[in-house]
JSON list of C-alpha atoms in Angstrom, two decimals:
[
{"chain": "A", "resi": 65, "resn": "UNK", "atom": "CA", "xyz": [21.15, 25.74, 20.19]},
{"chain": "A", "resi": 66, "resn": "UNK", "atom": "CA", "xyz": [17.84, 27.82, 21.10]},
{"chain": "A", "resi": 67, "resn": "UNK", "atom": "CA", "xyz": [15.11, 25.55, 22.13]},
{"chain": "A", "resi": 68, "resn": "UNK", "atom": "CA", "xyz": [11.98, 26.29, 20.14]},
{"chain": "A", "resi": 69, "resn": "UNK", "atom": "CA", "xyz": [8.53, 25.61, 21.08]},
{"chain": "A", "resi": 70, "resn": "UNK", "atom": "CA", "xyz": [6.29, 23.24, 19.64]},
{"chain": "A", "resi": 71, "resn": "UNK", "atom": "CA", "xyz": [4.49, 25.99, 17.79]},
{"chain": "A", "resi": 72, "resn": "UNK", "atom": "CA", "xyz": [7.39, 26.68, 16.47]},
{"chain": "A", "resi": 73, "resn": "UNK", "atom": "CA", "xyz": [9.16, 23.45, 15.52]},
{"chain": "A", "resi": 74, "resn": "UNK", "atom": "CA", "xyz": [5.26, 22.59, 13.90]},
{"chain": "A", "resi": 75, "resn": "UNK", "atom": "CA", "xyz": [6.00, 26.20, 11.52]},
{"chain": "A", "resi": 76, "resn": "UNK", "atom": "CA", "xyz": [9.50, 24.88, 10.64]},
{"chain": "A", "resi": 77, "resn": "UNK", "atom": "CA", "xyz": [8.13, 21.56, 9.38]},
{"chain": "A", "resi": 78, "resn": "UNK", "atom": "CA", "xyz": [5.01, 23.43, 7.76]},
{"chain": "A", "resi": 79, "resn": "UNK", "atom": "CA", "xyz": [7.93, 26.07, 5.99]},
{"chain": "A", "resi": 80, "resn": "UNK", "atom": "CA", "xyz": [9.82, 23.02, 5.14]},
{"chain": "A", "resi": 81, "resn": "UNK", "atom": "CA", "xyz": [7.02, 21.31, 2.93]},
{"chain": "A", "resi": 82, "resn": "UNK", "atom": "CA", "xyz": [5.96, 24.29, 0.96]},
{"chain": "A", "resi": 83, "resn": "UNK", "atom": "CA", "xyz": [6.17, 23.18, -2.51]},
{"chain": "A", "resi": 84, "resn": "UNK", "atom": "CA", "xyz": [6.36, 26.87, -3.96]},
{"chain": "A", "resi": 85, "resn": "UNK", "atom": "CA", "xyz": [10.14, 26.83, -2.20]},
{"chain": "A", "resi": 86, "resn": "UNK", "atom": "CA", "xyz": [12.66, 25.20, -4.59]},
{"chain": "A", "resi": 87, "resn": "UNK", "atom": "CA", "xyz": [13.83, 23.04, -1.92]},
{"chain": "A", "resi": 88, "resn": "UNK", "atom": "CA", "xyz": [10.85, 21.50, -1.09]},
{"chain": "A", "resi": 89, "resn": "UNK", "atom": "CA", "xyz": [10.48, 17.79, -1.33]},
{"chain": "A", "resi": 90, "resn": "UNK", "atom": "CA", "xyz": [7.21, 17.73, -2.12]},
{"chain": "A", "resi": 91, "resn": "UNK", "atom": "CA", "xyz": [7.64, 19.79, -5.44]},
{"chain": "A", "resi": 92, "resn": "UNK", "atom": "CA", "xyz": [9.56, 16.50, -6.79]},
{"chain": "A", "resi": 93, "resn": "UNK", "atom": "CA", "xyz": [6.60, 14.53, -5.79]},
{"chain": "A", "resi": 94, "resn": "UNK", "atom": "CA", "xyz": [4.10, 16.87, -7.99]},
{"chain": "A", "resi": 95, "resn": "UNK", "atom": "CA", "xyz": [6.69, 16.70, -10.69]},
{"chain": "A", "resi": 96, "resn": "UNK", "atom": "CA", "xyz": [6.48, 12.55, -10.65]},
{"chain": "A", "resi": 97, "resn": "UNK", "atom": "CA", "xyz": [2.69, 12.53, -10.19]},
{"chain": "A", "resi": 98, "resn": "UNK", "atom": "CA", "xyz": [1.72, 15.15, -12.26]},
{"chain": "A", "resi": 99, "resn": "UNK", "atom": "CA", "xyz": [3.57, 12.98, -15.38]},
{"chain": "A", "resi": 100, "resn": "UNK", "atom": "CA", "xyz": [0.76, 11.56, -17.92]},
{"chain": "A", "resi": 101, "resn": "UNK", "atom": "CA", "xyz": [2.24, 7.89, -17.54]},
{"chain": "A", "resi": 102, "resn": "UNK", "atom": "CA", "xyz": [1.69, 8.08, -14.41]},
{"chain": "A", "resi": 103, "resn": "UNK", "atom": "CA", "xyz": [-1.82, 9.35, -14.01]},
{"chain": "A", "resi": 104, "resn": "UNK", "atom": "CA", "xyz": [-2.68, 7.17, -17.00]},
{"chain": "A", "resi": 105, "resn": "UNK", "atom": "CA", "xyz": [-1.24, 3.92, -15.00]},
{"chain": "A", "resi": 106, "resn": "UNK", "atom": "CA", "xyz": [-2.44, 5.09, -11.50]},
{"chain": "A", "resi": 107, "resn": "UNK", "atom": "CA", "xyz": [-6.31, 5.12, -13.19]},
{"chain": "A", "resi": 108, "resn": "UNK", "atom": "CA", "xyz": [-5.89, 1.91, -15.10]},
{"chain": "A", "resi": 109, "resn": "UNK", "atom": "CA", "xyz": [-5.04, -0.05, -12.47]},
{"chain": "A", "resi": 110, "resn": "UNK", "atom": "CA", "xyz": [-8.07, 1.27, -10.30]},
{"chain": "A", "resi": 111, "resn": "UNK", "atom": "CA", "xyz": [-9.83, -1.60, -11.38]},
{"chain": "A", "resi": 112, "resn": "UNK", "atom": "CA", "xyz": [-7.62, -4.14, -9.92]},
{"chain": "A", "resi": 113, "resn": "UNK", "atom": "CA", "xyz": [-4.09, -5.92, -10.22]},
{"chain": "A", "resi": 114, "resn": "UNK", "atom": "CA", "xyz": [-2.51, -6.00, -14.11]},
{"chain": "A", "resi": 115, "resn": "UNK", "atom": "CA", "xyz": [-0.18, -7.64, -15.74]},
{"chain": "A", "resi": 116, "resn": "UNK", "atom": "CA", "xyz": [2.54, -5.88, -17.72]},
{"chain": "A", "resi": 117, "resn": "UNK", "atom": "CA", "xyz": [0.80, -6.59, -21.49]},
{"chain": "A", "resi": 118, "resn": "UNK", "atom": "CA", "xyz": [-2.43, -5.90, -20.10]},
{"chain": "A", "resi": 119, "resn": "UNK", "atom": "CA", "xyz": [-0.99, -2.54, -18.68]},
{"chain": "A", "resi": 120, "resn": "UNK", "atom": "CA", "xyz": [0.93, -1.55, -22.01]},
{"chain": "A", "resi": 121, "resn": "UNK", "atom": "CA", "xyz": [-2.36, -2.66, -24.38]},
{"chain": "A", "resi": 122, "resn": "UNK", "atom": "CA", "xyz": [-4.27, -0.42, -22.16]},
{"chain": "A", "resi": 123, "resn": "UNK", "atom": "CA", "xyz": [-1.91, 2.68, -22.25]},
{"chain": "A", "resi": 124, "resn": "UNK", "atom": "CA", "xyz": [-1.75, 3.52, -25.99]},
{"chain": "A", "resi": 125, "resn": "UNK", "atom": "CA", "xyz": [1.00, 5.28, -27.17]},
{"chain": "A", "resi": 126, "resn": "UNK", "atom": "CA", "xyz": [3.06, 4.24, -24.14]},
{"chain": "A", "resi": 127, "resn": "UNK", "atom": "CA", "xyz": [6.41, 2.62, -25.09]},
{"chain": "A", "resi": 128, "resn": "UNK", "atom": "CA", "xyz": [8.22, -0.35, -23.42]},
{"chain": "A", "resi": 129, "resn": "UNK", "atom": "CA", "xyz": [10.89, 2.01, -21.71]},
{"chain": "A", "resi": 130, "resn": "UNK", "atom": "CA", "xyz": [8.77, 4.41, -20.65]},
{"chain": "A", "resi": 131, "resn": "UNK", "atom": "CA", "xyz": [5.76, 2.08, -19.20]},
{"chain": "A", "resi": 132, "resn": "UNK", "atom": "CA", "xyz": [8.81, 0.27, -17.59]},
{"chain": "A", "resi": 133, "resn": "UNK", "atom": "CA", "xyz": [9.90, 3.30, -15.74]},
{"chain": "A", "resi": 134, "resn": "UNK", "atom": "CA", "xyz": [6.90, 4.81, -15.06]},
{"chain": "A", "resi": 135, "resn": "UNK", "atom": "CA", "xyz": [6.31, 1.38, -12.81]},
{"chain": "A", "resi": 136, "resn": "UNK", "atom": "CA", "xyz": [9.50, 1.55, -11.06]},
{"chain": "A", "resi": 137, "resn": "UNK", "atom": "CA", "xyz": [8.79, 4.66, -10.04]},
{"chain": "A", "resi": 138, "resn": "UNK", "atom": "CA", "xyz": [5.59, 4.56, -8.46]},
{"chain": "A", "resi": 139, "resn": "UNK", "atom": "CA", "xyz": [6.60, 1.34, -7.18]},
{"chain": "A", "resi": 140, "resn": "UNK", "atom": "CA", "xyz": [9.69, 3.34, -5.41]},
{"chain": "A", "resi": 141, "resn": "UNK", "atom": "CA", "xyz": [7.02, 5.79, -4.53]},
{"chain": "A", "resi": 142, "resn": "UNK", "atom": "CA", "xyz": [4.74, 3.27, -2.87]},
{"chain": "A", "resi": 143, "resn": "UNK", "atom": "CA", "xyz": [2.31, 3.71, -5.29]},
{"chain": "A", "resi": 144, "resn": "UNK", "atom": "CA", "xyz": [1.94, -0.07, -6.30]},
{"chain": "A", "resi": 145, "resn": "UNK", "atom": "CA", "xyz": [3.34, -3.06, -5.71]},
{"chain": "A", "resi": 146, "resn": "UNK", "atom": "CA", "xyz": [4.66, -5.30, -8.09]},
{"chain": "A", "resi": 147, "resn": "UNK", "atom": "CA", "xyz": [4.36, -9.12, -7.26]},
{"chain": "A", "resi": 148, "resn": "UNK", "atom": "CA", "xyz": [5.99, -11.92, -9.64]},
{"chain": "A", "resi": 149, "resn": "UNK", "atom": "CA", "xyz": [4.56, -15.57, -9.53]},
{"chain": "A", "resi": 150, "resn": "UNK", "atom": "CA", "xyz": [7.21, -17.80, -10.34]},
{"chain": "A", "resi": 151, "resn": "UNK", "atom": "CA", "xyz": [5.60, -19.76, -13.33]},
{"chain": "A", "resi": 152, "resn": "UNK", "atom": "CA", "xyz": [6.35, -20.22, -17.17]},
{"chain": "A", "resi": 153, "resn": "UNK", "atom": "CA", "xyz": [6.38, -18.05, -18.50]},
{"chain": "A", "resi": 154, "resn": "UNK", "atom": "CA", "xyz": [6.55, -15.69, -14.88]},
{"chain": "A", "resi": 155, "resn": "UNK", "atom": "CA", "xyz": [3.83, -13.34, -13.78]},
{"chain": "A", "resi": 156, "resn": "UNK", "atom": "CA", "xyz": [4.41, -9.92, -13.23]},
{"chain": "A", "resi": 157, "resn": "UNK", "atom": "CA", "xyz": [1.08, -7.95, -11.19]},
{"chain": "A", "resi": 158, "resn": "UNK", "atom": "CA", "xyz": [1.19, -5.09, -10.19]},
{"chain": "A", "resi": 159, "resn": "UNK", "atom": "CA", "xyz": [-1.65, -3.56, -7.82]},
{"chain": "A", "resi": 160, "resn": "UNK", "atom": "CA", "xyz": [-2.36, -0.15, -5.92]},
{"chain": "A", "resi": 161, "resn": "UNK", "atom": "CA", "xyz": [-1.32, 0.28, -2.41]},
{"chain": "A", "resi": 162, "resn": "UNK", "atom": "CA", "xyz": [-3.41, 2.25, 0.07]},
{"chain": "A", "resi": 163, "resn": "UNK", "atom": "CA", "xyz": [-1.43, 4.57, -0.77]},
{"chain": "A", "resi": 164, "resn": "UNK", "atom": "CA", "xyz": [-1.90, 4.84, -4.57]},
{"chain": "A", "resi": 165, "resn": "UNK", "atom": "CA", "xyz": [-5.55, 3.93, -3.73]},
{"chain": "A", "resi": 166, "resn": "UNK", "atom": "CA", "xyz": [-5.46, 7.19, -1.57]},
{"chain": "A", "resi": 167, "resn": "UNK", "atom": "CA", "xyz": [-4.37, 9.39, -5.03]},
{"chain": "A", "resi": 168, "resn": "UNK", "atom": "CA", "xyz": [-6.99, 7.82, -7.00]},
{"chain": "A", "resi": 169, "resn": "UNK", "atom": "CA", "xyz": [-9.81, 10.02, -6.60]},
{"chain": "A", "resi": 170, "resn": "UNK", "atom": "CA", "xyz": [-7.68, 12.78, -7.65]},
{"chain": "A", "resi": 171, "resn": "UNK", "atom": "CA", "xyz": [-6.28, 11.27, -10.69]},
{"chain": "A", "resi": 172, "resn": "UNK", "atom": "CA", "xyz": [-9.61, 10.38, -11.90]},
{"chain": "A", "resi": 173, "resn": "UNK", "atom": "CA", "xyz": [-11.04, 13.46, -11.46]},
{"chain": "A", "resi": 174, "resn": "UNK", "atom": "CA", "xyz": [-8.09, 15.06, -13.65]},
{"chain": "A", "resi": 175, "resn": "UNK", "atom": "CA", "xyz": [-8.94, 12.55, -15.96]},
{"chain": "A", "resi": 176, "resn": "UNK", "atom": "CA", "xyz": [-12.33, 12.82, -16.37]},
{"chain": "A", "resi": 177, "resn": "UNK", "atom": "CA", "xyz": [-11.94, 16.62, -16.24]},
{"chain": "A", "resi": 178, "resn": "UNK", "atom": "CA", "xyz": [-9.71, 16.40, -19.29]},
{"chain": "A", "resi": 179, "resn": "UNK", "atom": "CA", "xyz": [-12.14, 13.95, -21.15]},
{"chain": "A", "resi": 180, "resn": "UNK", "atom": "CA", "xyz": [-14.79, 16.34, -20.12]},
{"chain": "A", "resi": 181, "resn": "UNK", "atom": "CA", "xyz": [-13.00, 19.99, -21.59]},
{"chain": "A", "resi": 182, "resn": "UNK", "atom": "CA", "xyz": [-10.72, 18.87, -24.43]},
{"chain": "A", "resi": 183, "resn": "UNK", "atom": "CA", "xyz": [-13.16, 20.44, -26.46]},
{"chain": "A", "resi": 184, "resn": "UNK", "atom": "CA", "xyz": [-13.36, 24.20, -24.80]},
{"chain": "A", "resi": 185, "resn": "UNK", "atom": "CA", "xyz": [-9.47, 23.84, -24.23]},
{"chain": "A", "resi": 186, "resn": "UNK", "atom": "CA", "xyz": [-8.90, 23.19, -28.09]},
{"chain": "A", "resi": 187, "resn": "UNK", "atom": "CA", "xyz": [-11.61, 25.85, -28.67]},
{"chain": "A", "resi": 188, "resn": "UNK", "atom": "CA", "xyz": [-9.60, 28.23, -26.29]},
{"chain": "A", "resi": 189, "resn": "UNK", "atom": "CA", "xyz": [-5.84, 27.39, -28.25]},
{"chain": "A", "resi": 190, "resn": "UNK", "atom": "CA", "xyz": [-7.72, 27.76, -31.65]},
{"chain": "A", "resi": 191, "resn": "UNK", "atom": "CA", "xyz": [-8.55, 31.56, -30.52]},
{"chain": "A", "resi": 192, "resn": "UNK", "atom": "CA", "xyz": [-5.28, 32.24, -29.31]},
{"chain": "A", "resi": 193, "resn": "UNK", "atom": "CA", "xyz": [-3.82, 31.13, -32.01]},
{"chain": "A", "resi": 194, "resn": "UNK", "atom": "CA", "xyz": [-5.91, 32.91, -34.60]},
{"chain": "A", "resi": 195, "resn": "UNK", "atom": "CA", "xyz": [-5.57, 36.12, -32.27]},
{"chain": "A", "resi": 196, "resn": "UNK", "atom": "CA", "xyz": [-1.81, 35.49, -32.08]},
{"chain": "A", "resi": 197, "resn": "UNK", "atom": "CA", "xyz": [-1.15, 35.02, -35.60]},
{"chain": "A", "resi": 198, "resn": "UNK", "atom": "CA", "xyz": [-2.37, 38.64, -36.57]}
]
């Protein structure tokens, strides 16, 4: 085996997390993050620790299954943590790690961004649309 320098070895690792290669780990990461439940669940729970119900009265549109696996998930990801209180009925939080706390500002940007140019966007399909239709 050749022995590479540390230039080198620090270009392999830089190749090897290049998420336009197919391979790349990171381009599953952008594939779970970039997922609406996600973003939708990272910013709702920016304001502090949730419970379940409070998570899926929050989310419209968002159904049991789906709000149920977009937790598991992130919590794989170690974007939250999910903490149960033994009680009756039992308590379910879940809460942003630094880690999910360090996404944040990102997320809410998108979001706010969206908010911000639905309008122009549906402006822009309408226009296509009309263009594309003759």
């Amino acid at each position: 085996m050749a022995t590479r320098t540390v230039a080198q070895r620090r270009e392999q690792r830089r190749l090897e997390y290049d998420a336009f290669m197919a391979s790349c780990p990171a381009r599953k990461l952008l594939d779970r993050i970039s997922d609406k439940w996600v973003s939708l669940v990272l910013t709702a729970l920016a304001g502090g620790p949730q419970r379940y119900s409070d998570l899926s009265r929050r989310i419209a549109g968002v159904s049991q299954k789906m709000l149920t696996q977009t937790l598991r998930t992130m919590e794989r990801d170690g974007l939250l943590t999910r903490t149960v209180t033994a009680s009756v009925p039992v308590r379910v939080d879940y809460r942003l790690t630094a880690l999910g706390e360090s996404l944040l500002p990102l997320m809410a940007s998108i979001k706010a961004w969206a908010e911000t140019h639905i309008e122009a966007v549906e402006r822009a399909q309408a226009s296509y649309d009309e263009s594309s239709a003759q």
